[in-house]
Amino acid sequence: MAMTQLTHLVRSLTGILQKTQFMASAVIEPRCDIHTTGPSLTGRYTGRKVVEKPKEYTTRPLRMVQTGGRGEDGRVAIPRCGGGHKRNFRWVDFQRDRLIQPGRIQMVERIEKIMYDPCRSARIALTACGEDKRYLVATDDMEEGNIITTIKEIPKLPVRPNPGDCYQLGALPIGAIVCCIEKFAGHGAMICRSAGTSAQILRKVDGRCVLRLPSKQEISVSQECMATAGRVSNMKHQDVVVGKAGRNRWYGIRPHSGLWHRKTGVHGRKLRFKRLVTFNEPRSPGQTTQKLTI
């Protein structure tokens, strides 16, 4: 009896030692969030699609490989993702001041065409400035042939914004409606980019602007962040009725498993208090998150 217990003890200690050695030799892979605001060679992997972007910006539709919800190891990562119609990716430039020449504070572009983009809910606009062409998120008032301006300057008095023009938040008056807002100055638009969304400028405090988002949340960003005046196009997107299950399959959305799932307390009624103002600070260059692979 004692001999059997001793044998089990030795085996358990051996297993713990092997597991500790394996953990010590585990590979730590760096993983960083990629926010493409300019030409990039790295594709962004979301688990749904993979797009390889060239070195230089292009308006040519790019090939998009759908993963069917499989991860990098080939296993199912997103159960309700798979199938769908084949689509091409249009590279939308979210950094409006990218084409401003050094030493200047503004640029003028002409809208060549308003297009449908299968990869986003909003419409996109093909604009031209000299020989440079690019895609932008279209606002609700944009039309073909219009002239839009991007101004990177904060005057002493607030300007009267024209729909579709892009300004720094410090140059706009309180109460202005904006979209395609930069979270950090120079990082490209990250807020209010989907169809029909917009934010409102509530107040300005110590070189920062407080915005109210569609979710009623208030955020504080730098007054040097760029924003487009107006609302994002395709206002009736939220009124679209799917109508049948096959239409979701066209979008690449698979049905539920059909099993009964118990609802938890998260589905009950709650008292939702007013959210506090959130302050966002940019990450330092090269800062990454670590992932432990076991």
mmCIF file of C-alpha atoms in Angstrom:
data_model
loop_
_atom_site.group_PDB
_atom_site.id
_atom_site.type_symbol
_atom_site.label_atom_id
_atom_site.label_comp_id
_atom_site.label_asym_id
_atom_site.label_seq_id
_atom_site.Cartn_x
_atom_site.Cartn_y
_atom_site.Cartn_z
ATOM 1 C CA MET A 1 0.000 0.000 0.000
ATOM 2 C CA ALA A 2 2.765 2.405 0.938
ATOM 3 C CA MET A 3 4.689 1.424 -2.184
ATOM 4 C CA THR A 4 1.669 2.268 -4.404
ATOM 5 C CA GLN A 5 1.215 5.679 -2.794
ATOM 6 C CA LEU A 6 4.902 6.416 -3.245
ATOM 7 C CA THR A 7 4.674 5.493 -6.943
ATOM 8 C CA HIS A 8 1.698 7.841 -7.476
ATOM 9 C CA LEU A 9 3.553 10.657 -5.703
ATOM 10 C CA VAL A 10 6.639 10.242 -7.904
ATOM 11 C CA ARG A 11 4.498 10.266 -11.058
ATOM 12 C CA SER A 12 2.663 13.436 -10.024
ATOM 13 C CA LEU A 13 5.919 15.220 -9.197
ATOM 14 C CA THR A 14 7.370 14.173 -12.530
ATOM 15 C CA GLY A 15 4.314 15.553 -14.379
ATOM 16 C CA ILE A 16 4.485 18.872 -12.529
ATOM 17 C CA LEU A 17 8.201 19.173 -13.324
ATOM 18 C CA GLN A 18 7.617 18.501 -17.037
ATOM 19 C CA LYS A 19 4.799 21.048 -17.189
ATOM 20 C CA THR A 20 6.979 23.675 -15.492
ATOM 21 C CA GLN A 21 9.806 23.081 -17.963
ATOM 22 C CA PHE A 22 7.321 23.357 -20.867
ATOM 23 C CA MET A 23 5.955 26.646 -19.570
ATOM 24 C CA ALA A 24 9.468 28.016 -19.202
ATOM 25 C CA SER A 25 10.313 27.122 -22.808
ATOM 26 C CA ALA A 26 7.027 28.469 -24.214
ATOM 27 C CA VAL A 27 7.326 30.881 -27.108
ATOM 28 C CA ILE A 28 6.182 34.465 -26.495
ATOM 29 C CA GLU A 29 4.930 35.947 -29.758
ATOM 30 C CA PRO A 30 4.513 39.739 -30.001
ATOM 31 C CA ARG A 31 1.159 40.844 -31.391
ATOM 32 C CA CYS A 32 0.305 44.459 -32.101
ATOM 33 C CA ASP A 33 -2.872 46.119 -33.314
ATOM 34 C CA ILE A 34 -2.374 47.360 -36.872
ATOM 35 C CA HIS A 35 -4.097 50.637 -37.762
ATOM 36 C CA THR A 36 -3.236 51.405 -41.375
ATOM 37 C CA THR A 37 -3.338 55.141 -42.042
ATOM 38 C CA GLY A 38 -0.904 55.146 -44.953
ATOM 39 C CA PRO A 39 0.881 52.790 -47.333
ATOM 40 C CA SER A 40 1.673 49.502 -45.643
ATOM 41 C CA LEU A 41 2.953 46.103 -46.689
ATOM 42 C CA THR A 42 1.386 44.243 -43.773
ATOM 43 C CA GLY A 43 -2.098 42.772 -44.196
ATOM 44 C CA ARG A 44 -4.594 43.003 -41.370
ATOM 45 C CA TYR A 45 -5.919 39.690 -40.060
ATOM 46 C CA THR A 46 -9.376 39.858 -38.473
ATOM 47 C CA GLY A 47 -10.406 36.190 -38.592
ATOM 48 C CA ARG A 48 -12.952 36.983 -41.304
ATOM 49 C CA LYS A 49 -10.840 38.187 -44.233
ATOM 50 C CA VAL A 50 -7.219 38.773 -45.186
ATOM 51 C CA VAL A 51 -6.135 41.669 -47.410
ATOM 52 C CA GLU A 52 -2.562 42.130 -48.568
ATOM 53 C CA LYS A 53 -1.917 45.817 -49.153
ATOM 54 C CA PRO A 54 0.851 46.979 -51.520
ATOM 55 C CA LYS A 55 3.631 49.365 -50.569
ATOM 56 C CA GLU A 56 1.994 52.395 -52.187
ATOM 57 C CA TYR A 57 -1.599 53.568 -51.988
ATOM 58 C CA THR A 58 -3.797 52.497 -54.887
ATOM 59 C CA THR A 59 -7.430 52.864 -55.928
ATOM 60 C CA ARG A 60 -7.384 49.487 -57.652
ATOM 61 C CA PRO A 61 -9.695 46.942 -55.971
ATOM 62 C CA LEU A 62 -7.558 44.557 -53.923
ATOM 63 C CA ARG A 63 -8.069 40.831 -53.643
ATOM 64 C CA MET A 64 -9.655 39.792 -50.359
ATOM 65 C CA VAL A 65 -9.273 36.218 -49.125
ATOM 66 C CA GLN A 66 -12.091 35.024 -46.903
ATOM 67 C CA THR A 67 -11.036 32.624 -44.164
ATOM 68 C CA GLY A 68 -14.421 31.066 -43.416
ATOM 69 C CA GLY A 69 -13.986 31.876 -39.729
ATOM 70 C CA ARG A 70 -10.797 29.804 -39.439
ATOM 71 C CA GLY A 71 -7.855 31.076 -37.465
ATOM 72 C CA GLU A 72 -4.187 31.067 -38.367
ATOM 73 C CA ASP A 73 -3.942 27.456 -37.202
ATOM 74 C CA GLY A 74 -6.799 26.315 -39.458
ATOM 75 C CA ARG A 75 -9.279 25.785 -36.641
ATOM 76 C CA VAL A 76 -12.663 27.479 -36.309
ATOM 77 C CA ALA A 77 -12.213 30.798 -34.504
ATOM 78 C CA ILE A 78 -15.570 32.438 -35.350
ATOM 79 C CA PRO A 79 -18.418 29.876 -35.428
ATOM 80 C CA ARG A 80 -20.951 32.118 -37.181
ATOM 81 C CA CYS A 81 -18.650 33.161 -40.019
ATOM 82 C CA GLY A 82 -18.385 31.379 -43.348
ATOM 83 C CA GLY A 83 -19.398 31.476 -46.999
ATOM 84 C CA GLY A 84 -20.723 34.664 -48.502
ATOM 85 C CA HIS A 85 -20.334 36.425 -51.815
ATOM 86 C CA LYS A 86 -16.854 37.174 -53.125
ATOM 87 C CA ARG A 87 -15.848 40.797 -52.639
ATOM 88 C CA ASN A 88 -12.950 43.078 -53.452
ATOM 89 C CA PHE A 89 -11.440 45.525 -50.985
ATOM 90 C CA ARG A 90 -11.315 49.274 -51.690
ATOM 91 C CA TRP A 91 -8.544 50.988 -49.777
ATOM 92 C CA VAL A 92 -10.217 53.962 -48.060
ATOM 93 C CA ASP A 93 -7.860 56.715 -46.932
ATOM 94 C CA PHE A 94 -8.931 57.821 -43.441
ATOM 95 C CA GLN A 95 -6.136 60.407 -43.109
ATOM 96 C CA ARG A 96 -7.576 63.427 -44.880
ATOM 97 C CA ASP A 97 -4.506 65.662 -44.473
ATOM 98 C CA ARG A 98 -2.104 63.128 -45.975
ATOM 99 C CA LEU A 99 -1.869 64.859 -49.384
ATOM 100 C CA ILE A 100 -1.334 68.395 -48.054
ATOM 101 C CA GLN A 101 1.954 69.708 -49.439
ATOM 102 C CA PRO A 102 4.666 70.757 -46.943
ATOM 103 C CA GLY A 103 4.362 74.435 -46.067
ATOM 104 C CA ARG A 104 0.650 74.602 -46.905
ATOM 105 C CA ILE A 105 -2.395 74.414 -44.653
ATOM 106 C CA GLN A 106 -5.127 73.287 -47.047
ATOM 107 C CA MET A 107 -5.917 71.266 -50.151
ATOM 108 C CA VAL A 108 -8.849 71.033 -52.543
ATOM 109 C CA GLU A 109 -10.306 67.866 -54.074
ATOM 110 C CA ARG A 110 -13.046 67.141 -56.592
ATOM 111 C CA ILE A 111 -15.525 64.309 -56.138
ATOM 112 C CA GLU A 112 -15.390 62.113 -59.213
ATOM 113 C CA LYS A 113 -17.865 59.410 -58.210
ATOM 114 C CA ILE A 114 -20.005 58.170 -55.311
ATOM 115 C CA MET A 115 -19.719 54.387 -55.081
ATOM 116 C CA TYR A 116 -21.101 51.413 -53.216
ATOM 117 C CA ASP A 117 -18.565 49.529 -51.130
ATOM 118 C CA PRO A 118 -19.409 45.903 -50.246
ATOM 119 C CA CYS A 119 -16.981 45.958 -47.301
ATOM 120 C CA ARG A 120 -18.665 48.763 -45.326
ATOM 121 C CA SER A 121 -22.113 50.161 -44.655
ATOM 122 C CA ALA A 122 -21.372 53.724 -45.822
ATOM 123 C CA ARG A 123 -20.885 54.921 -49.386
ATOM 124 C CA ILE A 124 -17.421 55.911 -50.549
ATOM 125 C CA ALA A 125 -16.339 58.805 -52.753
ATOM 126 C CA LEU A 126 -13.593 58.694 -55.361
ATOM 127 C CA THR A 127 -11.820 62.066 -55.200
ATOM 128 C CA ALA A 128 -9.056 63.612 -57.300
ATOM 129 C CA CYS A 129 -6.452 66.250 -56.449
ATOM 130 C CA GLY A 130 -4.215 66.768 -59.477
ATOM 131 C CA GLU A 131 -2.840 63.348 -60.386
ATOM 132 C CA ASP A 132 -3.609 61.851 -56.972
ATOM 133 C CA LYS A 133 -6.815 59.870 -56.524
ATOM 134 C CA ARG A 134 -8.147 58.184 -53.407
ATOM 135 C CA TYR A 135 -11.267 56.836 -51.732
ATOM 136 C CA LEU A 136 -12.933 58.712 -48.859
ATOM 137 C CA VAL A 137 -15.957 57.958 -46.713
ATOM 138 C CA ALA A 138 -18.801 59.933 -48.282
ATOM 139 C CA THR A 139 -20.983 62.205 -46.187
ATOM 140 C CA ASP A 140 -24.727 62.581 -46.600
ATOM 141 C CA ASP A 141 -24.473 65.830 -48.610
ATOM 142 C CA MET A 142 -21.738 64.822 -51.050
ATOM 143 C CA GLU A 143 -22.546 64.754 -54.766
ATOM 144 C CA GLU A 144 -20.536 64.071 -57.877
ATOM 145 C CA GLY A 145 -18.709 67.166 -59.072
ATOM 146 C CA ASN A 146 -18.592 68.883 -55.676
ATOM 147 C CA ILE A 147 -15.398 70.498 -54.396
ATOM 148 C CA ILE A 148 -14.285 69.570 -50.873
ATOM 149 C CA THR A 149 -11.552 71.246 -48.846
ATOM 150 C CA THR A 150 -9.236 70.010 -46.113
ATOM 151 C CA ILE A 151 -7.912 72.746 -43.813
ATOM 152 C CA LYS A 152 -5.285 72.068 -41.167
ATOM 153 C CA GLU A 153 -5.337 75.258 -39.120
ATOM 154 C CA ILE A 154 -7.049 76.544 -35.958
ATOM 155 C CA PRO A 155 -8.041 80.210 -36.395
ATOM 156 C CA LYS A 156 -8.833 82.604 -33.562
ATOM 157 C CA LEU A 157 -12.566 82.584 -34.398
ATOM 158 C CA PRO A 158 -14.521 79.398 -35.216
ATOM 159 C CA VAL A 159 -15.254 78.826 -38.892
ATOM 160 C CA ARG A 160 -18.608 78.090 -40.488
ATOM 161 C CA PRO A 161 -18.206 74.475 -41.635
ATOM 162 C CA ASN A 162 -19.294 73.307 -45.058
ATOM 163 C CA PRO A 163 -20.637 69.728 -45.291
ATOM 164 C CA GLY A 164 -17.938 67.376 -46.536
ATOM 165 C CA ASP A 165 -15.020 69.651 -45.649
ATOM 166 C CA CYS A 166 -12.452 68.530 -43.098
ATOM 167 C CA TYR A 167 -11.217 70.736 -40.255
ATOM 168 C CA GLN A 168 -9.393 70.444 -36.977
ATOM 169 C CA LEU A 169 -11.810 70.171 -34.067
ATOM 170 C CA GLY A 170 -10.466 73.376 -32.504
ATOM 171 C CA ALA A 171 -11.558 75.333 -35.594
ATOM 172 C CA LEU A 172 -15.230 74.257 -35.392
ATOM 173 C CA PRO A 173 -17.914 75.961 -33.271
ATOM 174 C CA ILE A 174 -19.624 74.325 -30.304
ATOM 175 C CA GLY A 175 -22.632 72.294 -31.401
ATOM 176 C CA ALA A 176 -21.191 71.344 -34.797
ATOM 177 C CA ILE A 177 -22.024 67.890 -36.209
ATOM 178 C CA VAL A 178 -18.949 65.942 -37.340
ATOM 179 C CA CYS A 179 -17.990 62.436 -38.460
ATOM 180 C CA CYS A 180 -14.835 60.487 -39.360
ATOM 181 C CA ILE A 181 -13.059 61.803 -36.267
ATOM 182 C CA GLU A 182 -9.458 61.114 -35.362
ATOM 183 C CA LYS A 183 -8.897 59.596 -31.957
ATOM 184 C CA PHE A 184 -5.280 60.747 -31.937
ATOM 185 C CA ALA A 185 -3.892 63.555 -34.069
ATOM 186 C CA GLY A 186 -2.302 62.216 -37.254
ATOM 187 C CA HIS A 187 -3.499 58.619 -36.786
ATOM 188 C CA GLY A 188 -6.438 58.781 -39.182
ATOM 189 C CA ALA A 189 -10.183 58.685 -38.553
ATOM 190 C CA MET A 190 -11.313 56.015 -36.070
ATOM 191 C CA ILE A 191 -14.671 57.302 -34.733
ATOM 192 C CA CYS A 192 -18.075 57.618 -36.480
ATOM 193 C CA ARG A 193 -17.204 55.922 -39.762
ATOM 194 C CA SER A 194 -20.267 53.678 -40.258
ATOM 195 C CA ALA A 195 -23.444 54.623 -42.117
ATOM 196 C CA GLY A 196 -25.523 57.452 -40.645
ATOM 197 C CA THR A 197 -23.308 58.084 -37.604
ATOM 198 C CA SER A 198 -22.139 61.444 -36.319
ATOM 199 C CA ALA A 199 -20.927 63.177 -33.158
ATOM 200 C CA GLN A 200 -21.569 66.596 -31.668
ATOM 201 C CA ILE A 201 -19.069 69.005 -30.141
ATOM 202 C CA LEU A 202 -20.246 69.860 -26.622
ATOM 203 C CA ARG A 203 -17.468 72.005 -25.171
ATOM 204 C CA LYS A 204 -13.765 72.842 -25.316
ATOM 205 C CA VAL A 205 -11.543 72.591 -22.245
ATOM 206 C CA ASP A 206 -7.770 73.129 -22.017
ATOM 207 C CA GLY A 207 -6.958 72.419 -25.646
ATOM 208 C CA ARG A 208 -9.304 69.415 -25.832
ATOM 209 C CA CYS A 209 -12.779 68.950 -27.292
ATOM 210 C CA VAL A 210 -15.542 66.932 -25.647
ATOM 211 C CA LEU A 211 -17.700 65.011 -28.138
ATOM 212 C CA ARG A 212 -20.983 63.189 -27.661
ATOM 213 C CA LEU A 213 -21.130 59.935 -29.606
ATOM 214 C CA PRO A 214 -24.304 58.238 -30.926
ATOM 215 C CA SER A 215 -24.208 55.999 -27.816
ATOM 216 C CA LYS A 216 -24.488 59.165 -25.633
ATOM 217 C CA GLN A 217 -20.962 58.548 -24.385
ATOM 218 C CA GLU A 218 -18.752 61.609 -24.060
ATOM 219 C CA ILE A 219 -15.093 61.440 -25.028
ATOM 220 C CA SER A 220 -12.311 64.007 -24.880
ATOM 221 C CA VAL A 221 -9.867 64.280 -27.773
ATOM 222 C CA SER A 222 -7.228 66.806 -28.754
ATOM 223 C CA GLN A 223 -8.380 69.904 -30.630
ATOM 224 C CA GLU A 224 -5.756 69.142 -33.291
ATOM 225 C CA CYS A 225 -7.609 65.998 -34.391
ATOM 226 C CA MET A 226 -9.198 66.173 -37.840
ATOM 227 C CA ALA A 227 -12.930 65.689 -38.383
ATOM 228 C CA THR A 228 -15.307 65.912 -41.344
ATOM 229 C CA ALA A 229 -18.338 68.183 -41.129
ATOM 230 C CA GLY A 230 -21.691 66.445 -41.543
ATOM 231 C CA ARG A 231 -23.050 62.911 -41.162
ATOM 232 C CA VAL A 232 -21.903 59.727 -42.851
ATOM 233 C CA SER A 233 -23.854 58.741 -45.953
ATOM 234 C CA ASN A 234 -26.473 55.978 -46.329
ATOM 235 C CA MET A 235 -28.690 57.194 -43.505
ATOM 236 C CA LYS A 236 -31.332 54.506 -44.172
ATOM 237 C CA HIS A 237 -28.963 51.608 -43.604
ATOM 238 C CA GLN A 238 -30.487 50.818 -40.202
ATOM 239 C CA ASP A 239 -33.959 50.515 -41.779
ATOM 240 C CA VAL A 240 -32.971 47.713 -44.147
ATOM 241 C CA VAL A 241 -34.928 44.497 -43.491
ATOM 242 C CA VAL A 242 -32.978 41.285 -44.077
ATOM 243 C CA GLY A 243 -36.164 39.413 -44.985
ATOM 244 C CA LYS A 244 -34.787 35.878 -45.149
ATOM 245 C CA ALA A 245 -32.019 33.693 -43.824
ATOM 246 C CA GLY A 246 -30.392 33.394 -47.238
ATOM 247 C CA ARG A 247 -29.532 37.071 -47.294
ATOM 248 C CA ASN A 248 -27.431 36.655 -44.167
ATOM 249 C CA ARG A 249 -25.603 33.816 -45.932
ATOM 250 C CA TRP A 250 -24.790 36.244 -48.747
ATOM 251 C CA TYR A 251 -23.131 38.473 -46.140
ATOM 252 C CA GLY A 252 -21.082 35.530 -44.842
ATOM 253 C CA ILE A 253 -23.082 35.098 -41.619
ATOM 254 C CA ARG A 254 -23.890 31.526 -40.656
ATOM 255 C CA PRO A 255 -26.892 30.600 -38.461
ATOM 256 C CA HIS A 256 -26.791 29.652 -34.806
ATOM 257 C CA SER A 257 -26.115 26.071 -33.779
ATOM 258 C CA GLY A 258 -29.779 25.530 -32.822
ATOM 259 C CA LEU A 259 -28.967 24.400 -29.308
ATOM 260 C CA TRP A 260 -30.769 25.965 -26.382
ATOM 261 C CA HIS A 261 -28.570 28.418 -24.487
ATOM 262 C CA ARG A 262 -29.416 29.510 -21.002
ATOM 263 C CA LYS A 263 -29.653 33.273 -20.617
ATOM 264 C CA THR A 264 -27.656 34.855 -17.838
ATOM 265 C CA GLY A 265 -28.265 37.982 -15.797
ATOM 266 C CA VAL A 266 -26.693 40.127 -18.498
ATOM 267 C CA HIS A 267 -30.002 39.988 -20.399
ATOM 268 C CA GLY A 268 -32.038 41.468 -17.534
ATOM 269 C CA ARG A 269 -33.118 45.041 -16.879
ATOM 270 C CA LYS A 270 -30.429 47.299 -15.469
ATOM 271 C CA LEU A 271 -30.033 50.859 -14.287
ATOM 272 C CA ARG A 272 -27.613 52.475 -16.705
ATOM 273 C CA PHE A 273 -25.937 55.542 -15.276
ATOM 274 C CA LYS A 274 -24.475 58.330 -17.354
ATOM 275 C CA ARG A 275 -21.015 57.439 -18.547
ATOM 276 C CA LEU A 276 -18.080 59.580 -17.524
ATOM 277 C CA VAL A 277 -15.902 61.420 -19.996
ATOM 278 C CA THR A 278 -13.112 59.156 -21.220
ATOM 279 C CA PHE A 279 -9.646 60.450 -22.058
ATOM 280 C CA ASN A 280 -7.607 58.592 -24.630
ATOM 281 C CA GLU A 281 -3.836 58.714 -24.952
ATOM 282 C CA PRO A 282 -1.905 57.329 -27.938
ATOM 283 C CA ARG A 283 0.360 54.342 -27.557
ATOM 284 C CA SER A 284 4.081 54.900 -27.610
ATOM 285 C CA PRO A 285 5.809 53.775 -30.843
ATOM 286 C CA GLY A 286 6.648 50.100 -30.806
ATOM 287 C CA GLN A 287 4.393 49.264 -27.863
ATOM 288 C CA THR A 288 2.921 45.780 -28.294
ATOM 289 C CA THR A 289 0.875 43.286 -26.361
ATOM 290 C CA GLN A 290 2.340 39.908 -25.523
ATOM 291 C CA LYS A 291 0.636 36.570 -26.155
ATOM 292 C CA LEU A 292 1.768 33.387 -24.457
ATOM 293 C CA THR A 293 1.454 30.363 -26.711
ATOM 294 C CA ILE A 294 1.172 27.042 -24.826
#
